[in-house]
């Protein structure tokens, strides 16, 4: 409220509220979304490019965690204390490390008790401006403005060139540009080794159905692990719409799909993978699958768990419980097929395809004669 009341004439201030409520701020324009406080809070965490934090309770830490997970910037005014100061409570995705859009001097001012309020405010304004600038969107640091950087050289050479110095958000923008401005990105998450007897065959059928039934805007991304992801890549048609994401300089060794690169190591690659997709299909999995599903869900992506396969996908390893509840874009029958271990694999795969298509807004082929080859050489009809 204090910020809104002192932000000029309020013409650029928007106060986000649940439907039917009023802010009473007297400055700014009320904007209504969500049925209640929790929905409104979740939506607030999805709309911003940069978030400023002042003091704050544990809820501020949770919200900052969510926005960092989806690639937004967090600028904590650490000198104000509480959540904005405490590295133990604040997000674990390194928000207290200086980002590329801030100079060392600016970042130090955020925690300096000796700096004047005017100096601190000027530093914050400069960081926000730099974060929103086109150069920052290309991954250029403050040093790049002063004299160039590896990321700048890469962008001048071509927007699809990977660099270990780009941040997660920049990597996602670059990769989305490479996959196509109209692409609907379907990411595959799963175990590195199959544990359920039916899972491997289910992944093969699912891979074939997804590429055969969804139109060309649908692109499929793996993180280059064996098991679920490699099996998916090998059975997703001719592999022309499969992209295998790896750290910079690493080859996948997959026989299908195109290798793409982002992140200096596996940890950075995982973060970027969790920020890239519009929807994530999960099969089996352990703690890593659960973590990436939570990160994807926190930024507003959809998660479609093949619950019948067990592991994280059926709710173990702290898998997000929200992802196990039927979303609005799925019918009761479709959702039930994801967990029904007695249902034919073809029906469970078809249900997953329909749910994915509904979320990303692509058409499903009406050709019911599409054929899916099985491992034993038998060919089954694939119903769209």
Coordinates of N, CA, C and O in Angstrom, one line a residue, residues 33-207:
X33 N -8.5 -11.0 -10.4 CA -8.3 -12.4 -10.9 C -8.4 -13.4 -9.7 O -8.1 -13.0 -8.6
X34 N -8.8 -14.6 -10.0 CA -8.9 -15.6 -9.0 C -10.1 -15.5 -8.1 O -10.6 -14.5 -7.8
X35 N -10.4 -16.7 -7.6 CA -11.6 -16.8 -6.7 C -11.3 -16.4 -5.3 O -12.2 -16.1 -4.5
X36 N -10.0 -16.5 -4.9 CA -9.7 -16.2 -3.5 C -8.2 -15.8 -3.4 O -7.5 -15.6 -4.4
X37 N -7.8 -15.6 -2.1 CA -6.4 -15.1 -1.9 C -5.3 -16.0 -2.5 O -4.3 -15.5 -3.1
X38 N -5.5 -17.3 -2.3 CA -4.5 -18.2 -2.8 C -4.3 -18.2 -4.3 O -3.2 -18.2 -4.8
X39 N -5.5 -18.2 -5.0 CA -5.4 -18.1 -6.4 C -4.8 -16.8 -6.9 O -4.0 -16.8 -7.8
X40 N -5.2 -15.7 -6.3 CA -4.7 -14.4 -6.6 C -3.1 -14.4 -6.4 O -2.4 -13.9 -7.2
X41 N -2.7 -15.0 -5.3 CA -1.3 -15.0 -5.0 C -0.5 -15.8 -6.0 O 0.6 -15.4 -6.5
X42 N -1.1 -16.9 -6.4 CA -0.4 -17.8 -7.4 C -0.3 -17.0 -8.8 O 0.7 -17.1 -9.5
X43 N -1.4 -16.3 -9.1 CA -1.4 -15.6 -10.4 C -0.3 -14.4 -10.4 O 0.4 -14.1 -11.3
X44 N -0.2 -13.7 -9.2 CA 0.8 -12.7 -9.0 C 2.2 -13.2 -9.3 O 3.0 -12.6 -9.9
X45 N 2.4 -14.5 -8.9 CA 3.7 -15.1 -9.1 C 4.0 -15.5 -10.5 O 5.1 -15.9 -10.8
X46 N 3.0 -15.4 -11.4 CA 3.2 -15.8 -12.8 C 3.2 -14.6 -13.8 O 3.6 -14.8 -14.9
X47 N 2.9 -13.4 -13.3 CA 2.8 -12.3 -14.3 C 4.0 -11.4 -14.4 O 4.2 -10.7 -15.4
X48 N 4.8 -11.4 -13.3 CA 5.9 -10.4 -13.3 C 7.2 -10.8 -14.0 O 7.5 -12.0 -14.2
X49 N 8.0 -9.8 -14.5 CA 9.3 -10.1 -15.0 C 10.4 -10.0 -13.9 O 11.4 -10.6 -13.9
X50 N 10.1 -9.1 -12.9 CA 11.0 -8.9 -11.8 C 10.2 -8.6 -10.6 O 9.2 -7.9 -10.6
X51 N 10.6 -9.1 -9.4 CA 9.9 -9.0 -8.2 C 10.9 -8.3 -7.1 O 12.0 -8.8 -6.9
X52 N 10.4 -7.3 -6.5 CA 11.2 -6.6 -5.4 C 10.6 -7.1 -4.1 O 9.4 -7.1 -3.9
X53 N 11.5 -7.4 -3.2 CA 11.0 -7.9 -1.9 C 11.6 -6.9 -0.8 O 12.7 -6.5 -0.8
X54 N 10.7 -6.6 0.2 CA 11.0 -5.8 1.3 C 10.5 -6.5 2.6 O 9.4 -6.8 2.7
X55 N 11.5 -6.8 3.5 CA 11.2 -7.5 4.7 C 10.4 -8.8 4.3 O 10.9 -9.5 3.4
X56 N 9.3 -9.1 5.0 CA 8.6 -10.3 4.5 C 8.7 -11.5 5.5 O 9.7 -11.7 6.1
X57 N 7.6 -12.2 5.5 CA 7.4 -13.5 6.3 C 7.8 -14.7 5.4 O 8.1 -14.5 4.3
X58 N 7.6 -15.9 6.0 CA 7.9 -17.1 5.2 C 7.1 -17.1 3.8 O 7.6 -17.7 2.9
X59 N 5.9 -16.6 3.8 CA 5.2 -16.6 2.6 C 5.9 -15.8 1.5 O 5.8 -16.2 0.3
X60 N 6.6 -14.8 1.8 CA 7.4 -14.1 0.8 C 8.5 -15.0 0.2 O 8.8 -15.0 -1.0
X61 N 9.1 -15.7 1.1 CA 10.2 -16.7 0.6 C 9.6 -17.7 -0.3 O 10.2 -18.0 -1.4
X62 N 8.4 -18.2 0.0 CA 7.7 -19.2 -0.9 C 7.4 -18.6 -2.2 O 7.6 -19.3 -3.3
X63 N 6.9 -17.4 -2.2 CA 6.5 -16.8 -3.5 C 7.7 -16.5 -4.3 O 7.7 -16.6 -5.5
X64 N 8.8 -16.0 -3.6 CA 10.0 -15.7 -4.4 C 10.6 -17.0 -5.0 O 11.2 -17.0 -6.1
X65 N 10.5 -18.1 -4.2 CA 11.0 -19.4 -4.7 C 10.2 -19.8 -6.0 O 10.8 -20.2 -7.0
X66 N 8.9 -19.6 -6.0 CA 8.1 -19.9 -7.2 C 8.5 -19.1 -8.4 O 8.6 -19.6 -9.5
X67 N 8.6 -17.8 -8.2 CA 8.9 -16.9 -9.4 C 10.3 -17.2 -9.9 O 10.5 -17.1 -11.1
X68 N 11.3 -17.5 -9.0 CA 12.6 -17.8 -9.5 C 12.6 -19.1 -10.3 O 13.3 -19.3 -11.3
X69 N 11.7 -20.0 -9.8 CA 11.7 -21.3 -10.5 C 11.2 -21.2 -11.9 O 11.6 -22.0 -12.8
X70 N 10.4 -20.2 -12.2 CA 9.9 -20.0 -13.6 C 10.8 -19.1 -14.4 O 10.5 -18.8 -15.6
X71 N 11.9 -18.6 -13.8 CA 12.8 -17.7 -14.6 C 12.7 -16.3 -14.4 O 13.5 -15.5 -15.1
X72 N 11.8 -15.8 -13.5 CA 11.7 -14.3 -13.3 C 12.9 -13.9 -12.4 O 13.5 -14.7 -11.7
X73 N 13.1 -12.6 -12.3 CA 14.2 -12.1 -11.5 C 13.6 -11.7 -10.1 O 12.5 -11.2 -10.0
X74 N 14.4 -11.8 -9.1 CA 14.1 -11.4 -7.7 C 15.2 -10.4 -7.2 O 16.4 -10.8 -7.3
X75 N 14.8 -9.2 -6.8 CA 15.7 -8.3 -6.2 C 15.3 -8.0 -4.8 O 14.3 -7.3 -4.5
X76 N 16.0 -8.7 -3.8 CA 15.7 -8.6 -2.4 C 16.4 -7.4 -1.8 O 17.6 -7.3 -1.8
X77 N 15.6 -6.5 -1.1 CA 16.2 -5.4 -0.4 C 16.7 -5.9 1.0 O 15.9 -5.9 2.0
X78 N 17.8 -6.5 1.0 CA 18.3 -7.3 2.1 C 18.5 -6.5 3.4 O 18.4 -7.0 4.5
X79 N 18.7 -5.2 3.3 CA 19.0 -4.4 4.4 C 17.7 -4.3 5.3 O 17.7 -3.9 6.4
X80 N 16.5 -4.6 4.7 CA 15.3 -4.5 5.4 C 15.0 -5.6 6.3 O 14.1 -5.6 7.1
X81 N 15.8 -6.7 6.2 CA 15.7 -7.8 7.1 C 14.6 -8.9 6.7 O 14.0 -8.9 5.7
X82 N 14.4 -9.8 7.7 CA 13.4 -10.9 7.6 C 13.6 -11.7 6.3 O 14.7 -12.1 6.0
X83 N 12.6 -12.0 5.6 CA 12.7 -12.9 4.4 C 13.6 -12.3 3.4 O 14.4 -13.1 2.7
X84 N 13.6 -11.0 3.2 CA 14.5 -10.4 2.2 C 16.0 -10.5 2.5 O 16.8 -10.3 1.7
X85 N 16.3 -10.8 3.8 CA 17.7 -10.8 4.2 C 18.2 -12.3 4.4 O 19.4 -12.6 4.1
X86 N 17.3 -13.2 4.9 CA 17.8 -14.5 5.3 C 18.0 -15.5 4.2 O 17.1 -15.9 3.5
X87 N 19.3 -15.9 4.0 CA 19.6 -16.9 2.9 C 19.0 -18.2 3.3 O 18.9 -19.1 2.4
X88 N 18.8 -18.5 4.6 CA 18.3 -19.8 4.9 C 16.8 -20.0 4.6 O 16.3 -21.1 4.3
X89 N 16.0 -18.9 4.6 CA 14.6 -19.0 4.3 C 14.3 -18.6 2.9 O 13.3 -19.0 2.3
X90 N 15.2 -17.8 2.3 CA 15.0 -17.3 1.0 C 15.2 -18.4 -0.1 O 15.8 -19.5 0.3
X91 N 14.7 -18.3 -1.3 CA 14.8 -19.4 -2.3 C 16.1 -20.0 -2.4 O 17.2 -19.4 -2.3
X92 N 16.1 -21.3 -2.7 CA 17.3 -22.1 -2.9 C 17.9 -22.0 -4.3 O 18.9 -22.6 -4.6
X93 N 17.2 -21.3 -5.2 CA 17.7 -21.2 -6.6 C 18.6 -20.0 -6.7 O 18.5 -19.3 -7.7
X94 N 19.4 -19.6 -5.7 CA 20.4 -18.6 -5.8 C 19.9 -17.2 -6.1 O 20.6 -16.4 -6.8
X95 N 18.8 -16.7 -5.4 CA 18.4 -15.3 -5.7 C 19.4 -14.3 -5.0 O 19.4 -13.2 -5.3
X96 N 20.2 -14.8 -4.0 CA 21.0 -13.9 -3.3 C 22.4 -13.8 -3.9 O 23.3 -13.1 -3.5
X97 N 22.6 -14.5 -5.0 CA 23.8 -14.3 -5.8 C 23.5 -13.2 -6.8 O 22.4 -13.0 -7.4
X98 N 24.5 -12.4 -7.1 CA 24.4 -11.2 -8.0 C 24.0 -11.7 -9.4 O 24.7 -12.5 -10.0
X99 N 22.9 -11.2 -9.9 CA 22.4 -11.6 -11.3 C 23.2 -10.8 -12.3 O 23.9 -9.8 -12.0
X100 N 23.1 -11.2 -13.6 CA 23.9 -10.6 -14.6 C 23.5 -9.2 -14.9 O 24.4 -8.4 -15.4
X101 N 22.3 -8.8 -14.5 CA 21.9 -7.4 -14.9 C 22.3 -6.4 -13.8 O 21.9 -5.2 -13.9
X102 N 23.0 -6.8 -12.7 CA 23.4 -5.9 -11.7 C 24.9 -5.8 -11.6 O 25.6 -6.8 -11.8
X103 N 25.4 -4.6 -11.3 CA 26.8 -4.4 -11.0 C 27.1 -4.9 -9.6 O 26.2 -5.0 -8.8
X104 N 28.4 -5.1 -9.3 CA 28.7 -5.5 -7.9 C 28.4 -4.4 -6.9 O 27.9 -4.6 -5.8
X105 N 28.6 -3.1 -7.4 CA 28.3 -2.0 -6.5 C 26.8 -1.9 -6.2 O 26.4 -1.7 -5.1
X106 N 26.0 -2.1 -7.2 CA 24.5 -2.0 -7.1 C 24.1 -3.1 -6.1 O 23.2 -2.9 -5.2
X107 N 24.6 -4.3 -6.3 CA 24.1 -5.5 -5.5 C 24.5 -5.3 -4.1 O 23.8 -5.6 -3.2
X108 N 25.7 -4.7 -3.8 CA 26.2 -4.5 -2.5 C 25.3 -3.5 -1.7 O 25.1 -3.6 -0.5
X109 N 24.8 -2.5 -2.5 CA 24.0 -1.5 -1.8 C 22.7 -2.1 -1.3 O 22.1 -1.5 -0.3
X110 N 22.2 -3.3 -1.8 CA 21.0 -3.8 -1.3 C 21.1 -4.2 0.2 O 20.0 -4.3 0.9
X111 N 22.3 -4.5 0.7 CA 22.4 -4.9 2.1 C 23.1 -3.9 3.0 O 23.3 -4.1 4.2
X112 N 23.6 -2.8 2.3 CA 24.4 -1.9 3.1 C 23.5 -1.0 4.0 O 22.6 -0.4 3.6
X113 N 23.8 -1.1 5.3 CA 23.1 -0.3 6.3 C 23.6 1.1 6.3 O 22.9 2.0 6.8
X114 N 24.7 1.4 5.7 CA 25.3 2.7 5.7 C 24.9 3.6 4.5 O 25.0 4.8 4.6
X115 N 24.4 2.9 3.5 CA 24.0 3.6 2.3 C 22.8 4.5 2.5 O 21.9 4.1 3.4
X116 N 22.7 5.6 1.9 CA 21.4 6.4 2.0 C 20.3 5.7 1.3 O 20.5 4.9 0.4
X117 N 19.1 6.1 1.7 CA 17.9 5.5 1.1 C 17.9 5.9 -0.4 O 17.5 5.1 -1.2
X118 N 18.3 7.1 -0.7 CA 18.4 7.5 -2.1 C 19.3 6.7 -2.9 O 19.0 6.3 -4.1
X119 N 20.5 6.3 -2.4 CA 21.4 5.5 -3.1 C 20.9 4.1 -3.3 O 21.0 3.5 -4.4
X120 N 20.2 3.5 -2.3 CA 19.6 2.2 -2.4 C 18.5 2.2 -3.5 O 18.5 1.3 -4.3
X121 N 17.6 3.2 -3.4 CA 16.5 3.3 -4.4 C 17.1 3.4 -5.8 O 16.5 2.8 -6.7
X122 N 18.1 4.2 -6.0 CA 18.7 4.4 -7.3 C 19.3 3.1 -7.8 O 19.2 2.8 -9.0
X123 N 19.9 2.3 -6.9 CA 20.5 1.0 -7.3 C 19.4 0.1 -7.8 O 19.5 -0.6 -8.8
X124 N 18.3 0.0 -7.0 CA 17.2 -0.9 -7.4 C 16.6 -0.5 -8.7 O 16.3 -1.3 -9.6
X125 N 16.4 0.8 -8.9 CA 15.8 1.3 -10.1 C 16.7 1.0 -11.3 O 16.2 0.5 -12.4
X126 N 18.0 1.1 -11.2 CA 18.9 0.8 -12.2 C 18.9 -0.7 -12.6 O 18.9 -1.1 -13.7
X127 N 18.8 -1.6 -11.5 CA 18.7 -3.0 -11.7 C 17.4 -3.4 -12.5 O 17.4 -4.2 -13.4
X128 N 16.3 -2.8 -12.0 CA 15.1 -3.1 -12.7 C 15.1 -2.7 -14.2 O 14.6 -3.4 -15.1
X129 N 15.6 -1.5 -14.4 CA 15.7 -1.0 -15.8 C 16.6 -1.9 -16.6 O 16.3 -2.3 -17.8
X130 N 17.7 -2.4 -16.1 CA 18.6 -3.3 -16.8 C 18.0 -4.6 -17.1 O 18.2 -5.2 -18.1
X131 N 17.2 -5.1 -16.1 CA 16.6 -6.4 -16.3 C 15.5 -6.4 -17.4 O 15.4 -7.3 -18.1
X132 N 14.9 -5.2 -17.5 CA 13.8 -5.1 -18.5 C 14.3 -4.7 -19.8 O 13.5 -4.7 -20.8
X133 N 15.6 -4.3 -19.9 CA 16.1 -3.8 -21.2 C 16.3 -4.9 -22.2 O 16.5 -6.1 -21.8
X134 N 16.2 -4.6 -23.5 CA 16.4 -5.6 -24.5 C 17.7 -6.4 -24.4 O 17.8 -7.6 -24.6
X135 N 18.8 -5.6 -24.1 CA 20.1 -6.3 -23.9 C 20.0 -7.3 -22.8 O 20.7 -8.4 -22.9
X136 N 19.3 -7.1 -21.7 CA 19.2 -8.0 -20.6 C 18.5 -9.3 -21.1 O 18.8 -10.4 -20.7
X137 N 17.5 -9.1 -21.9 CA 16.7 -10.2 -22.5 C 17.6 -11.1 -23.3 O 17.3 -12.3 -23.5
X138 N 18.7 -10.6 -23.8 CA 19.6 -11.4 -24.6 C 20.7 -12.0 -23.7 O 21.6 -12.6 -24.2
X139 N 20.6 -11.7 -22.4 CA 21.5 -12.3 -21.5 C 22.8 -11.5 -21.3 O 23.8 -12.0 -20.9
X140 N 22.7 -10.2 -21.6 CA 23.9 -9.4 -21.5 C 24.0 -8.9 -20.1 O 23.1 -8.4 -19.5
X141 N 25.2 -9.0 -19.5 CA 25.4 -8.5 -18.1 C 25.8 -7.0 -18.2 O 25.9 -6.4 -19.2
X142 N 26.0 -6.4 -17.0 CA 26.4 -5.1 -16.9 C 27.7 -4.9 -17.6 O 27.9 -3.8 -18.3
X143 N 28.6 -5.9 -17.6 CA 29.9 -5.8 -18.2 C 29.7 -5.8 -19.8 O 30.5 -5.2 -20.5
X144 N 28.6 -6.4 -20.2 CA 28.4 -6.5 -21.7 C 28.1 -5.1 -22.2 O 28.5 -4.7 -23.3
X145 N 27.3 -4.3 -21.4 CA 27.0 -2.9 -21.8 C 28.3 -2.1 -21.9 O 28.4 -1.2 -22.7
X146 N 29.3 -2.4 -21.0 CA 30.5 -1.6 -21.0 C 31.5 -2.0 -22.1 O 32.4 -1.3 -22.4
X147 N 31.4 -3.3 -22.6 CA 32.5 -3.7 -23.5 C 32.3 -5.0 -24.1 O 33.3 -5.6 -24.6
X148 N 31.2 -5.6 -24.1 CA 31.0 -6.9 -24.7 C 31.2 -8.1 -23.8 O 31.8 -8.0 -22.8
X149 N 30.6 -9.2 -24.2 CA 30.7 -10.5 -23.4 C 30.6 -11.6 -24.4 O 30.2 -11.5 -25.5
X150 N 30.8 -12.8 -23.8 CA 30.6 -14.0 -24.6 C 29.2 -14.2 -25.1 O 29.0 -14.6 -26.2
X151 N 28.2 -13.8 -24.3 CA 26.8 -13.9 -24.7 C 26.5 -13.0 -25.8 O 25.8 -13.3 -26.8
X152 N 27.0 -11.8 -25.8 CA 26.8 -10.8 -26.8 C 27.3 -11.3 -28.1 O 26.7 -11.2 -29.2
X153 N 28.6 -11.8 -28.1 CA 29.2 -12.3 -29.3 C 28.4 -13.5 -29.9 O 28.2 -13.6 -31.1
X154 N 27.9 -14.3 -29.0 CA 27.1 -15.4 -29.4 C 25.8 -15.0 -30.1 O 25.4 -15.4 -31.2
X155 N 25.1 -13.9 -29.5 CA 23.9 -13.4 -30.1 C 24.1 -12.8 -31.5 O 23.3 -12.8 -32.4
X156 N 25.3 -12.1 -31.6 CA 25.6 -11.5 -32.9 C 25.9 -12.6 -33.9 O 25.6 -12.4 -35.1
X157 N 26.4 -13.7 -33.5 CA 26.7 -14.8 -34.4 C 25.4 -15.5 -34.8 O 25.2 -16.0 -35.9
X158 N 24.4 -15.5 -33.9 CA 23.1 -16.2 -34.1 C 22.4 -16.5 -32.9 O 23.1 -16.9 -31.9
X159 N 21.1 -16.3 -32.8 CA 20.4 -16.4 -31.6 C 20.2 -17.9 -31.1 O 19.7 -18.1 -30.0
X160 N 20.7 -18.8 -31.9 CA 20.6 -20.2 -31.5 C 21.9 -20.8 -30.9 O 21.9 -22.0 -30.7
X161 N 22.9 -20.0 -30.7 CA 24.2 -20.5 -30.2 C 24.1 -20.5 -28.7 O 23.8 -19.5 -28.0
X162 N 24.5 -21.6 -28.1 CA 24.5 -21.8 -26.6 C 25.7 -21.2 -26.0 O 26.8 -21.1 -26.6
X163 N 25.6 -20.7 -24.7 CA 26.7 -20.2 -24.0 C 26.6 -20.6 -22.5 O 25.5 -20.5 -22.0
X164 N 27.7 -20.9 -21.9 CA 27.6 -21.2 -20.5 C 27.4 -20.0 -19.6 O 27.1 -20.1 -18.4
X165 N 27.5 -18.8 -20.2 CA 27.3 -17.6 -19.4 C 25.9 -17.0 -19.4 O 25.6 -16.1 -18.7
X166 N 25.0 -17.6 -20.2 CA 23.7 -17.1 -20.2 C 22.9 -17.6 -19.0 O 23.1 -18.8 -18.5
X167 N 21.9 -16.9 -18.5 CA 21.1 -17.3 -17.4 C 20.0 -18.2 -17.9 O 19.7 -18.3 -19.1
X168 N 19.2 -18.8 -17.0 CA 18.1 -19.7 -17.4 C 17.1 -19.1 -18.2 O 16.6 -19.6 -19.2
X169 N 16.7 -17.8 -17.9 CA 15.6 -17.2 -18.6 C 16.1 -16.9 -20.1 O 15.3 -17.0 -21.0
X170 N 17.3 -16.5 -20.2 CA 17.9 -16.2 -21.5 C 17.9 -17.5 -22.4 O 17.7 -17.5 -23.6
X171 N 18.4 -18.5 -21.7 CA 18.4 -19.8 -22.4 C 17.1 -20.3 -22.9 O 16.9 -20.8 -24.0
X172 N 16.1 -20.1 -22.1 CA 14.7 -20.5 -22.5 C 14.2 -19.7 -23.7 O 13.7 -20.2 -24.6
X173 N 14.5 -18.4 -23.6 CA 14.1 -17.5 -24.8 C 14.8 -18.0 -26.1 O 14.2 -18.1 -27.1
X174 N 16.1 -18.3 -25.9 CA 16.8 -18.7 -27.1 C 16.3 -20.0 -27.6 O 16.1 -20.2 -28.9
X175 N 16.1 -21.0 -26.7 CA 15.6 -22.3 -27.2 C 14.2 -22.2 -27.8 O 13.9 -22.9 -28.8
X176 N 13.3 -21.4 -27.2 CA 12.0 -21.3 -27.7 C 12.1 -20.7 -29.2 O 11.3 -21.0 -30.0
X177 N 13.0 -19.8 -29.4 CA 13.2 -19.2 -30.7 C 13.6 -20.3 -31.7 O 13.2 -20.3 -32.8
X178 N 14.5 -21.2 -31.2 CA 15.0 -22.2 -32.1 C 13.9 -23.3 -32.4 O 13.8 -23.7 -33.6
X179 N 13.1 -23.6 -31.4 CA 12.0 -24.6 -31.7 C 10.8 -24.0 -32.5 O 10.0 -24.7 -33.0
X180 N 10.8 -22.7 -32.6 CA 9.7 -22.0 -33.4 C 8.8 -21.2 -32.5 O 8.4 -21.6 -31.4
X181 N 8.5 -20.0 -33.0 CA 7.7 -19.0 -32.2 C 6.3 -19.6 -31.9 O 5.7 -19.2 -30.9
X182 N 5.8 -20.4 -32.7 CA 4.5 -21.0 -32.5 C 4.5 -22.4 -31.9 O 3.5 -23.1 -31.7
X183 N 5.7 -22.8 -31.5 CA 5.9 -24.2 -30.9 C 5.1 -24.3 -29.6 O 5.0 -23.4 -28.8
X184 N 4.5 -25.5 -29.4 CA 3.9 -25.9 -28.2 C 4.8 -27.0 -27.6 O 4.9 -28.1 -28.2
X185 N 5.5 -26.7 -26.5 CA 6.6 -27.6 -26.1 C 6.1 -28.6 -25.1 O 5.7 -28.3 -24.0
X186 N 6.3 -29.9 -25.4 CA 5.9 -31.0 -24.6 C 7.2 -31.7 -24.0 O 8.0 -32.2 -24.8
X187 N 7.4 -31.6 -22.7 CA 8.6 -32.1 -22.1 C 8.3 -33.5 -21.5 O 7.2 -33.7 -21.0
X188 N 9.2 -34.4 -21.6 CA 9.1 -35.8 -21.1 C 9.9 -35.9 -19.9 O 11.2 -35.7 -19.9
X189 N 9.3 -36.3 -18.8 CA 10.0 -36.6 -17.5 C 9.8 -38.0 -17.1 O 8.7 -38.6 -17.3
X190 N 10.9 -38.7 -16.7 CA 10.7 -40.1 -16.2 C 12.0 -40.7 -15.7 O 13.1 -40.1 -15.7
X191 N 11.8 -41.9 -15.3 CA 12.9 -42.7 -14.6 C 14.0 -43.0 -15.6 O 13.7 -43.2 -16.8
X192 N 15.2 -43.1 -15.1 CA 16.3 -43.5 -16.0 C 16.4 -45.0 -16.2 O 17.1 -45.5 -17.1
X193 N 15.6 -45.8 -15.5 CA 15.5 -47.2 -15.7 C 14.0 -47.6 -15.4 O 13.5 -47.2 -14.4
X194 N 13.4 -48.4 -16.2 CA 12.0 -48.8 -16.0 C 11.9 -49.8 -14.9 O 12.7 -50.7 -14.7
X195 N 10.9 -49.6 -14.0 CA 10.6 -50.5 -12.9 C 9.3 -51.2 -13.0 O 9.1 -52.3 -12.5
X196 N 8.4 -50.6 -13.7 CA 7.0 -51.2 -13.9 C 7.1 -52.0 -15.2 O 7.6 -51.5 -16.2
X197 N 6.5 -53.1 -15.2 CA 6.5 -54.0 -16.3 C 5.9 -53.5 -17.6 O 6.3 -53.8 -18.7
X198 N 4.9 -52.6 -17.4 CA 4.2 -52.1 -18.6 C 4.7 -50.7 -19.1 O 4.4 -50.2 -20.1
X199 N 5.6 -50.1 -18.3 CA 6.0 -48.7 -18.6 C 6.7 -48.5 -19.9 O 6.4 -47.6 -20.6
X200 N 7.6 -49.4 -20.2 CA 8.4 -49.2 -21.5 C 7.5 -49.3 -22.7 O 7.5 -48.5 -23.6
X201 N 6.6 -50.3 -22.7 CA 5.6 -50.4 -23.8 C 4.7 -49.2 -23.9 O 4.4 -48.7 -25.0
X202 N 4.3 -48.7 -22.7 CA 3.4 -47.5 -22.7 C 4.1 -46.3 -23.2 O 3.5 -45.5 -24.0
X203 N 5.4 -46.1 -22.9 CA 6.1 -45.0 -23.5 C 6.2 -45.1 -25.0 O 6.1 -44.1 -25.7
X204 N 6.5 -46.3 -25.5 CA 6.6 -46.4 -26.9 C 5.3 -46.1 -27.6 O 5.3 -45.4 -28.6
X205 N 4.2 -46.5 -27.1 CA 2.8 -46.2 -27.7 C 2.6 -44.7 -27.5 O 2.1 -44.1 -28.5
X206 N 2.9 -44.2 -26.4 CA 2.6 -42.7 -26.2 C 3.4 -41.9 -27.1 O 2.9 -40.9 -27.7
X207 N 4.7 -42.2 -27.3 CA 5.6 -41.5 -28.2 C 5.0 -41.4 -29.6 O 5.0 -40.4 -30.3

